[in-house]
One Martini backbone bead per residue (centre of mass of N, CA, C, O) as a GRO file, in nm:
protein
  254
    1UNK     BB    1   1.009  -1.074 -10.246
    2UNK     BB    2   0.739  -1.118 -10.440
    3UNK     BB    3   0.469  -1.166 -10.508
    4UNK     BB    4   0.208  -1.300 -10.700
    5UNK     BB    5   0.046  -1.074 -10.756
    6UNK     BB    6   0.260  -0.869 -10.826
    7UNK     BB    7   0.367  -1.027 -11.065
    8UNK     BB    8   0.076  -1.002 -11.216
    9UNK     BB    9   0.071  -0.707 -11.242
   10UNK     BB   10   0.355  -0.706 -11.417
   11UNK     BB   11   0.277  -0.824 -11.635
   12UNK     BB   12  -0.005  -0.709 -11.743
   13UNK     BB   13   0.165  -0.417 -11.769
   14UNK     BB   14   0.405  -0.523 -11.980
   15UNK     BB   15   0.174  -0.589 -12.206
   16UNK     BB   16   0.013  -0.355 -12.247
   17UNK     BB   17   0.289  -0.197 -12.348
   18UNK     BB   18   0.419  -0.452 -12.526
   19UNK     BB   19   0.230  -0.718 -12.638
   20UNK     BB   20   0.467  -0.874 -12.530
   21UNK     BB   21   0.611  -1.154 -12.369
   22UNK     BB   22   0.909  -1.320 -12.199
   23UNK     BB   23   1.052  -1.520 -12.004
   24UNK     BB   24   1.341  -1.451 -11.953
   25UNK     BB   25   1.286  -1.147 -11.863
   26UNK     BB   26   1.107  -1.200 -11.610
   27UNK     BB   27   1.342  -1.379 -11.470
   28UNK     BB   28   1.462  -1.132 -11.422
   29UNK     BB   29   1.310  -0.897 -11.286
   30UNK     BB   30   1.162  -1.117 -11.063
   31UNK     BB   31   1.369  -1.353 -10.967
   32UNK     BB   32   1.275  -1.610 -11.094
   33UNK     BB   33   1.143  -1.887 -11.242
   34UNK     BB   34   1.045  -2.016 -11.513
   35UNK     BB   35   0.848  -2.166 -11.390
   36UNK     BB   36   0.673  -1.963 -11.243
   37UNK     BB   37   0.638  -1.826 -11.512
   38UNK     BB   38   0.435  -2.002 -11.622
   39UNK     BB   39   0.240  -2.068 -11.410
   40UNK     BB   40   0.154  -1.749 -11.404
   41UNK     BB   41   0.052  -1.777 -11.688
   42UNK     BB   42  -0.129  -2.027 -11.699
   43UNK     BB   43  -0.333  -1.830 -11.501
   44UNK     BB   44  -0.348  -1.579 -11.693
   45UNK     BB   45  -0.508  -1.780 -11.917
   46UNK     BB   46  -0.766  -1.877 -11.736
   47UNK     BB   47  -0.862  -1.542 -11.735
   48UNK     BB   48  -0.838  -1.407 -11.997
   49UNK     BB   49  -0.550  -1.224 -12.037
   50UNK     BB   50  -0.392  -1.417 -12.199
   51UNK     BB   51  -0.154  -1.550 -12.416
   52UNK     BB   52   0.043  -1.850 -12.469
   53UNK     BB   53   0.336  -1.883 -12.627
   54UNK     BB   54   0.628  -1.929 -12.705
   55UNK     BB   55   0.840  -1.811 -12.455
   56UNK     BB   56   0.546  -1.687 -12.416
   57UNK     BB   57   0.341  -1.384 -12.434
   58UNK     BB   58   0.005  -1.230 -12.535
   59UNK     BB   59  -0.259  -1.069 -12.619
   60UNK     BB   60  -0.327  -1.201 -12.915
   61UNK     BB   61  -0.439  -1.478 -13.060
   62UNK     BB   62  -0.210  -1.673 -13.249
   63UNK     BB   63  -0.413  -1.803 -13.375
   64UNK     BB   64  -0.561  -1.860 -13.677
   65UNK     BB   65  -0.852  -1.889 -13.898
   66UNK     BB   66  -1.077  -1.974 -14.156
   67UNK     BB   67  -1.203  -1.666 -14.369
   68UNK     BB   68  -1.380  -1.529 -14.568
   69UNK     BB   69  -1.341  -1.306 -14.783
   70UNK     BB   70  -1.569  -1.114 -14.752
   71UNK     BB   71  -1.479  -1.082 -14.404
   72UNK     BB   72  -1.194  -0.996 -14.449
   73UNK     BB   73  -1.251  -0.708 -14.612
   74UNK     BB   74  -1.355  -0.545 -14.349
   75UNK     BB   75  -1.092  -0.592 -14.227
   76UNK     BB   76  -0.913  -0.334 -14.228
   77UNK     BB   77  -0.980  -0.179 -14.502
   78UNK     BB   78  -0.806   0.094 -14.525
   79UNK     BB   79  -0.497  -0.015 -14.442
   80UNK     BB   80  -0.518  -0.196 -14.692
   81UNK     BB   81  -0.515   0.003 -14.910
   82UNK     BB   82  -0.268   0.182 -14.836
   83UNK     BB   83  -0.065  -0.060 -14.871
   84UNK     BB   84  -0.143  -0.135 -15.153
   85UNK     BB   85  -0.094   0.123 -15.308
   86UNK     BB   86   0.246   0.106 -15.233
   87UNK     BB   87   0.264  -0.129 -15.353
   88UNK     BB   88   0.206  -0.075 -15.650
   89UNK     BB   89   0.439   0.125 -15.676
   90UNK     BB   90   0.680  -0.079 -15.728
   91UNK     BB   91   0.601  -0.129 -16.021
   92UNK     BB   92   0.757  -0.159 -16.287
   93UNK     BB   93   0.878  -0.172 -16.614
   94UNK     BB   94   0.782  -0.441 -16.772
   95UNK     BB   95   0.648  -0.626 -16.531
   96UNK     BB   96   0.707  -0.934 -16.349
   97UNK     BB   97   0.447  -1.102 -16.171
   98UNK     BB   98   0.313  -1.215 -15.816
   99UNK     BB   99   0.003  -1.292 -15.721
  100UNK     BB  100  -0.130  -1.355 -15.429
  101UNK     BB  101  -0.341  -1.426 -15.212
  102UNK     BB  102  -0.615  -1.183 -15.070
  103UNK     BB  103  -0.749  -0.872 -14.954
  104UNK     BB  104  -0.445  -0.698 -14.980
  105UNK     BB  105  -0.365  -0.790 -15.281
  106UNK     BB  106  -0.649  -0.695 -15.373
  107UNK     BB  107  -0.605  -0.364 -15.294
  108UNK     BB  108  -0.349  -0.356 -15.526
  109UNK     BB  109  -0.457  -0.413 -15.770
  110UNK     BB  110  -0.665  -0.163 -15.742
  111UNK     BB  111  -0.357   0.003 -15.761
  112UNK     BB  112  -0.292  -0.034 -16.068
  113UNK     BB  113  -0.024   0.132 -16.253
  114UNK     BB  114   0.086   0.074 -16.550
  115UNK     BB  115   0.465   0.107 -16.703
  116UNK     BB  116   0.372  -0.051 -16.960
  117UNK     BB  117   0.390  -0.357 -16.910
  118UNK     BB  118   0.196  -0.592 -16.752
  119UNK     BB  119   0.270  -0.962 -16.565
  120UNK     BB  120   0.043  -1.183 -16.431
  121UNK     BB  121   0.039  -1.417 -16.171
  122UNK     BB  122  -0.215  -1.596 -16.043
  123UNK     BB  123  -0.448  -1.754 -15.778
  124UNK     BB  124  -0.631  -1.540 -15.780
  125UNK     BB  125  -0.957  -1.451 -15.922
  126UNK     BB  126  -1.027  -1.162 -15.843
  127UNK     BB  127  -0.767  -1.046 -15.940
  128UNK     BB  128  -0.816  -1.111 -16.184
  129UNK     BB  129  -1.090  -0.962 -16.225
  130UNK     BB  130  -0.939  -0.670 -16.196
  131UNK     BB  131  -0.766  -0.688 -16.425
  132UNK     BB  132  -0.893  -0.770 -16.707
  133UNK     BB  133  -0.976  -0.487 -16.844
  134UNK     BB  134  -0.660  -0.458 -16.892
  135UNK     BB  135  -0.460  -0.433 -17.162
  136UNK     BB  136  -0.179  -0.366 -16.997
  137UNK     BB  137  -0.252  -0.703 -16.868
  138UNK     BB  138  -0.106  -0.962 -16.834
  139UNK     BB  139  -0.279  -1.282 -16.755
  140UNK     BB  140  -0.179  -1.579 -16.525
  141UNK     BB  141  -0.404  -1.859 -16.424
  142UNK     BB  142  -0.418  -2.059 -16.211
  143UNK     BB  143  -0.424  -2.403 -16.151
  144UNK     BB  144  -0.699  -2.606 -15.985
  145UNK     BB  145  -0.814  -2.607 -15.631
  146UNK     BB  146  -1.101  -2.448 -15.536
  147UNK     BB  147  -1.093  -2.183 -15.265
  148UNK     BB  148  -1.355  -2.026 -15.154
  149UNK     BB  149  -1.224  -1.896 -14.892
  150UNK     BB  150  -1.064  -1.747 -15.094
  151UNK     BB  151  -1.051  -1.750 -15.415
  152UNK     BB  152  -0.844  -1.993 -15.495
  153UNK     BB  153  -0.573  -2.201 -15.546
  154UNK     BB  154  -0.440  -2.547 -15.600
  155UNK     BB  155  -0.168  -2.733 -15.715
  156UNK     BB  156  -0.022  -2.860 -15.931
  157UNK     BB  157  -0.081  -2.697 -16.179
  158UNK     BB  158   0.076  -2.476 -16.064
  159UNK     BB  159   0.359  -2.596 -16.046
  160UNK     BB  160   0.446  -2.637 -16.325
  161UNK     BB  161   0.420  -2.298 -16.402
  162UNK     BB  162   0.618  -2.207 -16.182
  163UNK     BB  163   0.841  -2.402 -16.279
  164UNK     BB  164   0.907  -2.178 -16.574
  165UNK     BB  165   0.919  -1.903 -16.368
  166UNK     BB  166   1.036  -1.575 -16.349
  167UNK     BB  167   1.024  -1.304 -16.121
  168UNK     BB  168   1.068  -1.017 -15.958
  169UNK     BB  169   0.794  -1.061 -15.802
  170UNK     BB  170   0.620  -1.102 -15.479
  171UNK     BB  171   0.272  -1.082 -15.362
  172UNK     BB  172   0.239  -1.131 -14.998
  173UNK     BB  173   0.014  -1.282 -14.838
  174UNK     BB  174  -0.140  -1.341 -14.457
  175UNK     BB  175  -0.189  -1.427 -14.148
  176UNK     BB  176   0.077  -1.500 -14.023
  177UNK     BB  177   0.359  -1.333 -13.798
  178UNK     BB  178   0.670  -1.458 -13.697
  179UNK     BB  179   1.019  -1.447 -13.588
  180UNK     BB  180   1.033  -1.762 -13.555
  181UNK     BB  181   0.836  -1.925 -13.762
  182UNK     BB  182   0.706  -1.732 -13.943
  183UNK     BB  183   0.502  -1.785 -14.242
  184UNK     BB  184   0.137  -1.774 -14.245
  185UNK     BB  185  -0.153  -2.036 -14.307
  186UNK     BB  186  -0.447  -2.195 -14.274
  187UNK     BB  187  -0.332  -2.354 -14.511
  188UNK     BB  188  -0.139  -2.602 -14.675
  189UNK     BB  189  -0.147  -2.605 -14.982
  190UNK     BB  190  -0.103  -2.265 -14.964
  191UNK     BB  191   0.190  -2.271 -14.858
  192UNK     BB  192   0.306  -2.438 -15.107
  193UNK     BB  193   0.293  -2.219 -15.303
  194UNK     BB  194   0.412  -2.037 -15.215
  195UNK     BB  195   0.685  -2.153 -15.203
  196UNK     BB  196   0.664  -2.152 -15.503
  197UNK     BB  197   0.678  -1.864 -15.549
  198UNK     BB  198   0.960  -1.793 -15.407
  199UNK     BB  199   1.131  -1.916 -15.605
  200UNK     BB  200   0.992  -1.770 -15.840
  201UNK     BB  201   1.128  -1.516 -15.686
  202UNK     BB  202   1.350  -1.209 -15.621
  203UNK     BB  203   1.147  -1.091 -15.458
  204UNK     BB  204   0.984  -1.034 -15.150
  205UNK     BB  205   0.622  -0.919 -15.064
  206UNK     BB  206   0.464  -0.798 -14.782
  207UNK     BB  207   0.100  -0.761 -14.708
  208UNK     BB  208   0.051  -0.655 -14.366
  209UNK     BB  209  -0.156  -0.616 -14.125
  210UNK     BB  210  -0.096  -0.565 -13.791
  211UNK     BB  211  -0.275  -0.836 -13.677
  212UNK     BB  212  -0.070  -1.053 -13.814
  213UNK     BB  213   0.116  -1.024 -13.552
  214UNK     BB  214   0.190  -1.274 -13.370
  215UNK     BB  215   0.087  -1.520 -13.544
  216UNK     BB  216  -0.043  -1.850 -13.627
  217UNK     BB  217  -0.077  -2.066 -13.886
  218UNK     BB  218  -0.074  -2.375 -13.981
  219UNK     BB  219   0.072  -2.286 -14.267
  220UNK     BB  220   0.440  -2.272 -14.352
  221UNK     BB  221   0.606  -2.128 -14.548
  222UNK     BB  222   0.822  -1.916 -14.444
  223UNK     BB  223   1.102  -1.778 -14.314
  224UNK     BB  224   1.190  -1.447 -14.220
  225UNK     BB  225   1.457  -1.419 -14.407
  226UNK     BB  226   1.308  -1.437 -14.708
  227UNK     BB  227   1.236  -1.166 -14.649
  228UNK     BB  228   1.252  -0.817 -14.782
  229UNK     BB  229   0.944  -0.653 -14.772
  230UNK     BB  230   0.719  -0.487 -14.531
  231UNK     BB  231   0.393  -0.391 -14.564
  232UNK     BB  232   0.259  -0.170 -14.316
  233UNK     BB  233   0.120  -0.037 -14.029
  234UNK     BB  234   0.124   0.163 -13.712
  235UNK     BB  235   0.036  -0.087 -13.534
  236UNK     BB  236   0.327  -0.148 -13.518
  237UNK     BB  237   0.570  -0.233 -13.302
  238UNK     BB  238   0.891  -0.151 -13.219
  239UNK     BB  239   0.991  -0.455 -13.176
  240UNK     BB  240   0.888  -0.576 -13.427
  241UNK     BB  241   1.053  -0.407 -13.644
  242UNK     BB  242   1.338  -0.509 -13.510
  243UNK     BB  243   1.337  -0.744 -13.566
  244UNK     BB  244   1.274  -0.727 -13.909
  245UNK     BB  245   1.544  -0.575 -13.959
  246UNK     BB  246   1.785  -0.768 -13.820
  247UNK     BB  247   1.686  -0.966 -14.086
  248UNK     BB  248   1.698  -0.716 -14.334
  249UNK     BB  249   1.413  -0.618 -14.324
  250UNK     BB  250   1.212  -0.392 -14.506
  251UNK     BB  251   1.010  -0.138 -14.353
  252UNK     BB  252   0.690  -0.024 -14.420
  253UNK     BB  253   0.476   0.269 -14.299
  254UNK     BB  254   0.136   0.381 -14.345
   0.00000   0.00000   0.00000
């Protein structure tokens, strides 16, 4: 049997190549009990090697915080643009759409180049503006309590317009993608909305890019079988890919 040191440079070697690890392949592998393989993790957990994340552990952070959207649109903004572009692709003719809020649903607006007429229902400020001036987009801005760090809104006024109508599509930030958890925001206001944005959408389309995988935020939105097709980054792992295609989830990756 390997001894503790050994156990622990084979965790750190699988986690640096699949980026996350779960106990239960590790008791096969290293022929050990669930029970050492926590003690292993929590003690390079200790050492800021790794995250313990349910089940396993993983390299990054899995817990995001609620960061200004300012802050947030410098972050992989390449990446947002172009994951953006290709949702914007997906608009059909005289389509009615929900876009909820974030950065990359941002950079999707600025790339919405509308085939007749094209209705927008947002929550997101920033989007109406983004939209405003052009002729060929009506704009439905929901109404609620403004959260300055989203520039979005959220409560009861929102639900109320949302349960009146249906569209095609719902174009979908996240904060944190989990394949156990599923879908998370920062805020729960925000996550409640979501759901009522999903209720009242055909088809769920999620616009994320590789960083969001494998976090999870305060507020749960909803589970990962909910969701239709995610638009993301070349960042994303083998292993998370067959996860969410498993799943029925079309992955697009730009």
């Amino acid at each position: 049997m390997i001894n503790i040191a050994e156990r622990h440079q084979y965790i750190l070697n699988k986690i640096q190549t699949d980026g996350a690890i779960d106990v239960q392949s590790l008791c096969k592998k290293l022929n050990v009990s669930s029970v050492t393989i926590r003690k292993d993790l929590k003690l390079l957990e200790d050492k800021n090697l790794l995250f313990r994340t349910h089940g396993g552990a993983t390299l990054n952070n899995p817990y995001t915080v609620d960061k200004h959207v300012n802050e947030k649109e410098h972050l992989q903004s390449a990446e947002k643009m172009r994951i953006g572009a290709l949702a914007a692709d997906l608009i059909e003719d005289n389509d009615s759409i929900i876009i909820a809020s974030g950065t990359t649903v941002l950079a999707m607006a600025r790339s919405i180049k509308p085939k007749g007429s094209l209705t927008v229902i947002t929550s997101a400020l920033n989007v109406a503006l983004e939209l405003l001036n052009r002729n060929d987009i009506e704009i439905i801005q929901l109404g609620g309590t403004l959260r300055k760090s989203s520039a979005s809104v959220a409560g009861p006024y929102s639900d109320n317009v949302l349960g009146n109508v249906f569209c095609s599509k719902l174009f979908l930030g996240v904060d944190g993608i989990d394949l156990e958890f599923g879908l998370t925001t920062t805020n729960a206001s925000e996550a409640h909305l979501n759901r009522q944005m999903i209720e009242s959408s055909q088809k769920i389309i999620v616009l994320a890019d590789s960083t969001k995988f494998g976090r999870r935020g305060f507020g749960r939105i909803c589970g990962i079988e909910e969701v239709d097709h995610i638009i993301t980054d070349d960042g994303i792992s083998d292993q998370i890919k067959k996860g969410l295609e498993s799943h029925g989830i079309k992955v697009s990756i730009i």
